[in-house]
XYZ file of N, CA and C in Angstrom:
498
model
N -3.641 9.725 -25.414
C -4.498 8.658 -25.898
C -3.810 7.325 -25.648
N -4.546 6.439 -25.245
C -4.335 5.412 -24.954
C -4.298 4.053 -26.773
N -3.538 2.761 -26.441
C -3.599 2.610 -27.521
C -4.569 1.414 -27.403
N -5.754 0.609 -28.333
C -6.302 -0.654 -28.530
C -5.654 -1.523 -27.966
N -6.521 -2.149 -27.110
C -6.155 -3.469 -25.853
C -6.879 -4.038 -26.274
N -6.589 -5.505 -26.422
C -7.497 -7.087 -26.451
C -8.143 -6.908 -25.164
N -9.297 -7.040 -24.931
C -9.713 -7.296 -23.679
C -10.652 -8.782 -23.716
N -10.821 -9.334 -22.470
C -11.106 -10.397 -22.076
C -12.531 -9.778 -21.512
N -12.342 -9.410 -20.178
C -13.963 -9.014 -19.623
C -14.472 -7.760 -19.943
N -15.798 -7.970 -19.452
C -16.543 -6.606 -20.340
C -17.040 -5.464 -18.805
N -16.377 -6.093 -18.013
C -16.728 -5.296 -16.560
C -16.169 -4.086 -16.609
N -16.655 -3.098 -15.329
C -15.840 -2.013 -15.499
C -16.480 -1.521 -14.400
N -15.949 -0.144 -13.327
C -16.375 0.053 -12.411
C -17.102 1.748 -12.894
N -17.871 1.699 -11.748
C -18.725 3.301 -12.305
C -17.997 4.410 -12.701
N -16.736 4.514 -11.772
C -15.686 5.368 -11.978
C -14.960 4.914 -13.341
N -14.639 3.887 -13.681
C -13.961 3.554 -15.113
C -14.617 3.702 -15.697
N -15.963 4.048 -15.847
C -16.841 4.226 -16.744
C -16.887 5.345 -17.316
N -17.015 6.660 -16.057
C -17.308 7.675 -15.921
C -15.735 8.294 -16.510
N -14.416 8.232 -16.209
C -13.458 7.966 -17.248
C -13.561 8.156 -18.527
N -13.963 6.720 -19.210
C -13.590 6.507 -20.479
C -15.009 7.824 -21.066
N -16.062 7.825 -20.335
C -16.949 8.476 -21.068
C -16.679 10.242 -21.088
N -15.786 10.569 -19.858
C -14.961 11.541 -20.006
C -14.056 11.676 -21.440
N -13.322 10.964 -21.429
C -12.203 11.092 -22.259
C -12.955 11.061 -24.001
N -13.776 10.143 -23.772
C -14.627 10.080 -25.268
C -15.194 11.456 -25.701
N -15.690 12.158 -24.604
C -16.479 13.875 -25.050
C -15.212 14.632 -24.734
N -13.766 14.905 -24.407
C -13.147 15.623 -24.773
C -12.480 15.209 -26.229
N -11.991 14.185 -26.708
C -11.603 14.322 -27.801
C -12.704 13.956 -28.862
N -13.905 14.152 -28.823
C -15.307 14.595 -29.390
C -15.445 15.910 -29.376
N -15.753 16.247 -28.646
C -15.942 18.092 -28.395
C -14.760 19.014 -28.491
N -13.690 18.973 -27.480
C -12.785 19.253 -27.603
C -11.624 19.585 -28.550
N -11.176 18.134 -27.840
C -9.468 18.111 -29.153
C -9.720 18.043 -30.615
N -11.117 17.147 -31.177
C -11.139 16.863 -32.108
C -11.409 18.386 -32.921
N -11.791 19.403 -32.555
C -12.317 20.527 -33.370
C -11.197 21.396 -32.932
N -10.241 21.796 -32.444
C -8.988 21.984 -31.885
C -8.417 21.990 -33.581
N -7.841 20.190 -33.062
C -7.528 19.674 -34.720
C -7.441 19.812 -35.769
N -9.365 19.729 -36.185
C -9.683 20.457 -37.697
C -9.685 21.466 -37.883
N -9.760 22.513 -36.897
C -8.930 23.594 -37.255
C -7.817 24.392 -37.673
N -6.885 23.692 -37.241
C -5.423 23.645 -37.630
C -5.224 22.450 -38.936
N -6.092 21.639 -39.311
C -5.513 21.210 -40.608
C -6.508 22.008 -41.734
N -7.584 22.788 -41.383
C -8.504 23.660 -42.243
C -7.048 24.768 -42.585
N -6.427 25.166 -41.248
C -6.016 26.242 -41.631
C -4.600 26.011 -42.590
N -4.022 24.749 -42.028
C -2.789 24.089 -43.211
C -3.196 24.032 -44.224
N -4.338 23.944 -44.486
C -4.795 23.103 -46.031
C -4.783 24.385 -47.041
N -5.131 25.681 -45.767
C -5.299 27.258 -46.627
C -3.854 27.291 -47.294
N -3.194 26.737 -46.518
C -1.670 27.675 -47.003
C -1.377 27.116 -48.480
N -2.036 25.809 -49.406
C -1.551 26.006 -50.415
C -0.874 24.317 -50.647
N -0.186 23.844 -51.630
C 0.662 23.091 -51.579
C 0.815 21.838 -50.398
N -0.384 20.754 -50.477
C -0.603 19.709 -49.037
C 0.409 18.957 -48.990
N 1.121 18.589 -50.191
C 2.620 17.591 -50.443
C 3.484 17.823 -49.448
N 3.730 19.413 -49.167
C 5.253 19.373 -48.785
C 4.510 20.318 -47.343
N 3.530 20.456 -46.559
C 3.007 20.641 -45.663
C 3.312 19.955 -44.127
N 4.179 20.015 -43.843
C 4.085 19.310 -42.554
C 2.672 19.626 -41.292
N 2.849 20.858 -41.337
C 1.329 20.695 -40.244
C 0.326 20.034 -40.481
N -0.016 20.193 -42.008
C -1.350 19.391 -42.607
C -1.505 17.698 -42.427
N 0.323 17.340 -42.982
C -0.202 15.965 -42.288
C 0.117 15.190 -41.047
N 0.784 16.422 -40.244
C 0.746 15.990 -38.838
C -1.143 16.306 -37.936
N -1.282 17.141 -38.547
C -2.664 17.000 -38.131
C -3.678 16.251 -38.727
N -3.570 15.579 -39.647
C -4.369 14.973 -40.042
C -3.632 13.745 -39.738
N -2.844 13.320 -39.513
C -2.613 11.933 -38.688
C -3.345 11.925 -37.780
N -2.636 12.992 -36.705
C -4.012 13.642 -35.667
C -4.938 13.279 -35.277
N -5.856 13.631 -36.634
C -7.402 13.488 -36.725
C -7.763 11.606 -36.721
N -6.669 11.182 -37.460
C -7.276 9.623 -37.899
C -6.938 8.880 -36.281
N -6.157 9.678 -35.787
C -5.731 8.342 -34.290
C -6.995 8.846 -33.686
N -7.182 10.286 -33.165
C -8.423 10.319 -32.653
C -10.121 9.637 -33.211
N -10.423 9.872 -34.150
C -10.849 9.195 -34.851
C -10.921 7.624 -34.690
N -10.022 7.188 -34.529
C -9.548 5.613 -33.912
C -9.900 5.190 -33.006
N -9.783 6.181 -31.977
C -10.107 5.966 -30.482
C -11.689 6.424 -30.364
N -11.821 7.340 -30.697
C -13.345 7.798 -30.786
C -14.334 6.403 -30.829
N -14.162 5.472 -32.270
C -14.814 4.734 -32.874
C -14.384 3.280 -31.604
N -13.257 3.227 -31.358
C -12.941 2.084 -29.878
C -13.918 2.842 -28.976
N -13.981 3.868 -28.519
C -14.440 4.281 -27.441
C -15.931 3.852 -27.225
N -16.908 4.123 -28.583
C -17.957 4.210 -28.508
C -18.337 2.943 -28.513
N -17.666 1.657 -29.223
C -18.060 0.535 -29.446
C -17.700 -0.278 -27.891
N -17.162 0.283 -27.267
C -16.539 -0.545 -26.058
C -17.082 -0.314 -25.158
N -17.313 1.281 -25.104
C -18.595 1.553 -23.821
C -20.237 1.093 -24.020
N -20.486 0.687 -24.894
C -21.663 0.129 -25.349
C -21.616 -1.044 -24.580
N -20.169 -2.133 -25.293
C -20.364 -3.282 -24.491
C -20.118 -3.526 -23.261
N -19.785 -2.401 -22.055
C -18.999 -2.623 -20.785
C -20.734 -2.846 -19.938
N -20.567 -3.370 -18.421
C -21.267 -3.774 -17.450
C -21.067 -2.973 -16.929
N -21.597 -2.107 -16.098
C -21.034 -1.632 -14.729
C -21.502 -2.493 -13.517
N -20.425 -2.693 -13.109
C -20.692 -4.006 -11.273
C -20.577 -3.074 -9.992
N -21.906 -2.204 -9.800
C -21.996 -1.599 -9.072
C -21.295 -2.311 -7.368
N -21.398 -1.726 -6.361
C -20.523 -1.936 -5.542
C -22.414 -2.802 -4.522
N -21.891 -4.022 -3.424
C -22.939 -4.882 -2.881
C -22.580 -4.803 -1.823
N -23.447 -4.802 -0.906
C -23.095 -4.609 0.993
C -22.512 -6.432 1.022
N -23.297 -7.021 -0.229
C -22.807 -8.173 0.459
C -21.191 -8.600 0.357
N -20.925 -7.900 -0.644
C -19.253 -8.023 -0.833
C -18.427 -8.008 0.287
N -18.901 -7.227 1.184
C -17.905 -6.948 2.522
C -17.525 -8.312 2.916
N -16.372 -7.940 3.111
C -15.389 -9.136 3.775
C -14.518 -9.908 3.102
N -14.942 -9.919 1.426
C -14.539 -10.849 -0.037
C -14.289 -10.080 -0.562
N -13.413 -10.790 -1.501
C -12.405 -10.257 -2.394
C -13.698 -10.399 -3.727
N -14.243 -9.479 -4.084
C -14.750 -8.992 -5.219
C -14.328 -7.814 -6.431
N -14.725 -8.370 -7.200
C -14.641 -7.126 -8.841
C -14.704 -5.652 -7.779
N -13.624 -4.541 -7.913
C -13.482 -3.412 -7.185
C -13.102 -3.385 -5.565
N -12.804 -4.254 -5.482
C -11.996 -4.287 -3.778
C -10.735 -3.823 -3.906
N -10.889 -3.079 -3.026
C -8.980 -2.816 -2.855
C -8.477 -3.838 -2.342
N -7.631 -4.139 -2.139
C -6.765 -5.565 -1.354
C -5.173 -4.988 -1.082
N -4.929 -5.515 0.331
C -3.875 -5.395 0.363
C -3.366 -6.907 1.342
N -2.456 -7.090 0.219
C -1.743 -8.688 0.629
C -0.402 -8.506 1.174
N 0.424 -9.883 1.782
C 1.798 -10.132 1.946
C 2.297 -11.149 1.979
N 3.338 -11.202 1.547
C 4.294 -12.582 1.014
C 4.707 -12.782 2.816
N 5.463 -13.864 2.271
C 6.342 -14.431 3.413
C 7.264 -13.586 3.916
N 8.113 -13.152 2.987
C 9.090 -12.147 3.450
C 8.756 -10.689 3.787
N 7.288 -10.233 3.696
C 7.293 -9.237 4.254
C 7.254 -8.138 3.022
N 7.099 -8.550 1.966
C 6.563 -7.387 1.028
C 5.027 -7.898 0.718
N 4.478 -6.091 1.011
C 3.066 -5.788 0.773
C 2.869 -5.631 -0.390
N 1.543 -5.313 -1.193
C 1.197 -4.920 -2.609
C -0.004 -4.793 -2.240
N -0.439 -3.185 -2.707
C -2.079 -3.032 -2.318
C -2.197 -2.759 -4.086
N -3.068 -2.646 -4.134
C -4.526 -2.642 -5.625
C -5.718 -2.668 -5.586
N -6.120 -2.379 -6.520
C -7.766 -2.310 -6.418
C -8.123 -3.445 -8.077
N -9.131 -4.268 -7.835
C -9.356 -5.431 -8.933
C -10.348 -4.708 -9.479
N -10.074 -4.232 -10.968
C -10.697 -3.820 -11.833
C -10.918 -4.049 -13.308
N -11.861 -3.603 -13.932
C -11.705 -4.264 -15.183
C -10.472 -3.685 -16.219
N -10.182 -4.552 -17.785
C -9.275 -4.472 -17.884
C -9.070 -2.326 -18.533
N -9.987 -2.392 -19.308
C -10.077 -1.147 -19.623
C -9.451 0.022 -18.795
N -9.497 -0.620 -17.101
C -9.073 0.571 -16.078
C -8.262 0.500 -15.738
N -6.766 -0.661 -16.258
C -5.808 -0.223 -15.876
C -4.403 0.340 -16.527
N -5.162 1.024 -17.316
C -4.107 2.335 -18.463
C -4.204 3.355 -18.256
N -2.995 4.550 -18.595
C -2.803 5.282 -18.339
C -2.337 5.990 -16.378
N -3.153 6.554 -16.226
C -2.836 7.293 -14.057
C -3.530 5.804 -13.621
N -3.938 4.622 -13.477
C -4.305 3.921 -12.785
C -3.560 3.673 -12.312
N -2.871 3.948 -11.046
C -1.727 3.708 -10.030
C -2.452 2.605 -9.616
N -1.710 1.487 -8.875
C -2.753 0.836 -8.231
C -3.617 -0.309 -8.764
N -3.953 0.047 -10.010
C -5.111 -0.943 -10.061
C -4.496 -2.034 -11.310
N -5.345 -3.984 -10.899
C -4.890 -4.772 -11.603
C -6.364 -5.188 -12.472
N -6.319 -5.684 -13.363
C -7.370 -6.554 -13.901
C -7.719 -7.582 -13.058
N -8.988 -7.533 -13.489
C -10.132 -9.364 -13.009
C -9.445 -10.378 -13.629
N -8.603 -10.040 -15.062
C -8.145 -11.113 -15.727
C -6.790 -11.387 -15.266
N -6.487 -10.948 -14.496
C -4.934 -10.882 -14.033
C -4.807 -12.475 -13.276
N -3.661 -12.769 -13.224
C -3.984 -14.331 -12.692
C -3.795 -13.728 -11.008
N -3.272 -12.786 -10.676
C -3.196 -12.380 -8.859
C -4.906 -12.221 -9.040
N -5.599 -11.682 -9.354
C -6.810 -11.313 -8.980
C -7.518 -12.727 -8.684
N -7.444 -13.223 -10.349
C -8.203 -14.768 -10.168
C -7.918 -15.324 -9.172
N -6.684 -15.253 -8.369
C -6.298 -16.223 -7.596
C -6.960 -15.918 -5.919
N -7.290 -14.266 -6.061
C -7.778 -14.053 -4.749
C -9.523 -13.909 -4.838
N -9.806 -13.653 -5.784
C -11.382 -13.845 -6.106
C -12.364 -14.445 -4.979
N -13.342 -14.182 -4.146
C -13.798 -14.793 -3.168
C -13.158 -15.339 -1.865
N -11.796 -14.714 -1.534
C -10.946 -15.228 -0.368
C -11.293 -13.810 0.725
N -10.698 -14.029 1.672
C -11.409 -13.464 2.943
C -9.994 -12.995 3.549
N -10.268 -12.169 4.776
C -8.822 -11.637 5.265
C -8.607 -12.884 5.916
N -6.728 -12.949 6.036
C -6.392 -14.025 6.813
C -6.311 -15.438 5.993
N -6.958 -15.082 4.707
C -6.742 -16.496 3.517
C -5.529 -16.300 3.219
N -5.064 -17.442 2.295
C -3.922 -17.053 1.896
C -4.153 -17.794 -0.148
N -3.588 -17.051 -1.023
C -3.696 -17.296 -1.878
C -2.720 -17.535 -2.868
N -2.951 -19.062 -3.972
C -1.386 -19.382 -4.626
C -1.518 -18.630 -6.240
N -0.770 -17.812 -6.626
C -0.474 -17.444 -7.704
C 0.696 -18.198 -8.247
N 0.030 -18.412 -9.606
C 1.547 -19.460 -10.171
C 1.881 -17.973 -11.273
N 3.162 -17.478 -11.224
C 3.952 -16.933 -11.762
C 4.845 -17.340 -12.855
N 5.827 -16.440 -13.907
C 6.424 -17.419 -14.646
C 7.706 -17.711 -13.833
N 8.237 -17.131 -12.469
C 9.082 -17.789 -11.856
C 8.725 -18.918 -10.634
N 7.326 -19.080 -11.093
C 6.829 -20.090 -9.974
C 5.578 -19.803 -8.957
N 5.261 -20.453 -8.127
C 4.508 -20.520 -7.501
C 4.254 -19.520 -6.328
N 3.434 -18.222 -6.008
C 4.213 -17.905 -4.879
C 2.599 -17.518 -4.061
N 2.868 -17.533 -2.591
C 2.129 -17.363 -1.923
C 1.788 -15.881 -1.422
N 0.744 -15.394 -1.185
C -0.106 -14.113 -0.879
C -0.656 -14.241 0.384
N -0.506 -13.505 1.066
C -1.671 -13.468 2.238
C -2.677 -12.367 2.634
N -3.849 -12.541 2.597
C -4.745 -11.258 2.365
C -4.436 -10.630 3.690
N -4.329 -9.059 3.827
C -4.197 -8.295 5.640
C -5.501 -8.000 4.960
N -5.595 -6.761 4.234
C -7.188 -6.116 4.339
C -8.228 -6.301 2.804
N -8.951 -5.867 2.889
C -10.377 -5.252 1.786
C -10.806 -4.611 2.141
N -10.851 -3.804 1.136
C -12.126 -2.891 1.023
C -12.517 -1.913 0.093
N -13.723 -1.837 0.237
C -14.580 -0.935 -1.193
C -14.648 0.231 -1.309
N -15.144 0.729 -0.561
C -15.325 2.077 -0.459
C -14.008 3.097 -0.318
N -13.545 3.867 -1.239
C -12.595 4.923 -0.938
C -10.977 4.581 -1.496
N -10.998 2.685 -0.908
C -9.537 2.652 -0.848
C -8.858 2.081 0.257
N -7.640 1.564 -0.142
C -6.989 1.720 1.427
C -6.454 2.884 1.492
């Protein structure tokens, strides 16, 4: 389980969607009855004070529980920004990008919302990220300034693209 993030945008891609709405019906269906089973069955043994399973599972229950109640309220408010033929060529919400500095280090990613980049998201940065903002609507062959907290540094777009990945 992932823990409560401030988030800024309410975007999210079909696949981050399809994700979180994953993860919401396994620890719904799943883990959560898993759980109450094992604190039904602690609770048999007698004596809840000095129980360790009982209130390790019922901690358990309240984080899931936690997330459950984030889950449902957050996927309510998310967008999905389906993918546009017209995007090709621009740096849009779900492009992969792969840039390079001056010296010759690359960094590929995919610009996604913030929700999608926790947990296995190898790869992927937020829309709110100031690298994203900074390449937002730039084209291959642009070059883009990110101000950092060690300064200013320059990007140069090689590719995009939507579909699959680089």
């Amino acid at each position: 389980m992932t823990s409560r993030v401030s988030v800024k945008t309410n975007l999210i891609t079909a696949e981050g969607l399809a994700k979180l709405t994953h993860e919401l019906n396994y620890l719904w269906r799943e883990y959560r009855p898993e759980i109450t089973k094992k604190v039904a069955w602690a609770a048999s043994l007698g004596d809840r004070s000095e129980n360790a399973d009982y209130k390790e599972n019922k901690r358990l229950l309240r984080q899931i529980d936690g997330r459950v109640r984030f889950l449902r309220k957050r996927i309510e408010a998310l967008k999905v920004v389906p993918y546009a033929a017209e995007q090709e060529g621009k740096v849009f919400f779900g492009a992969w990008v792969e840039i390079e500095n001056d010296e010759g280090v690359k960094k590929r990613f995919r610009i996604v919302g913030p929700d999608e980049i926790y947990g296995d998201a190898k790869g992927y940065i937020s829309i709110d990220s100031p690298m994203a903002r900074a390449l937002l609507k730039k084209e291959v062959d642009d070059d883009a300034s990110v101000l950092t907290p060690t300064g200013e540094q320059f990007w140069y777009i090689n590719k995009i693209f939507y579909q699959g990945g680089l």
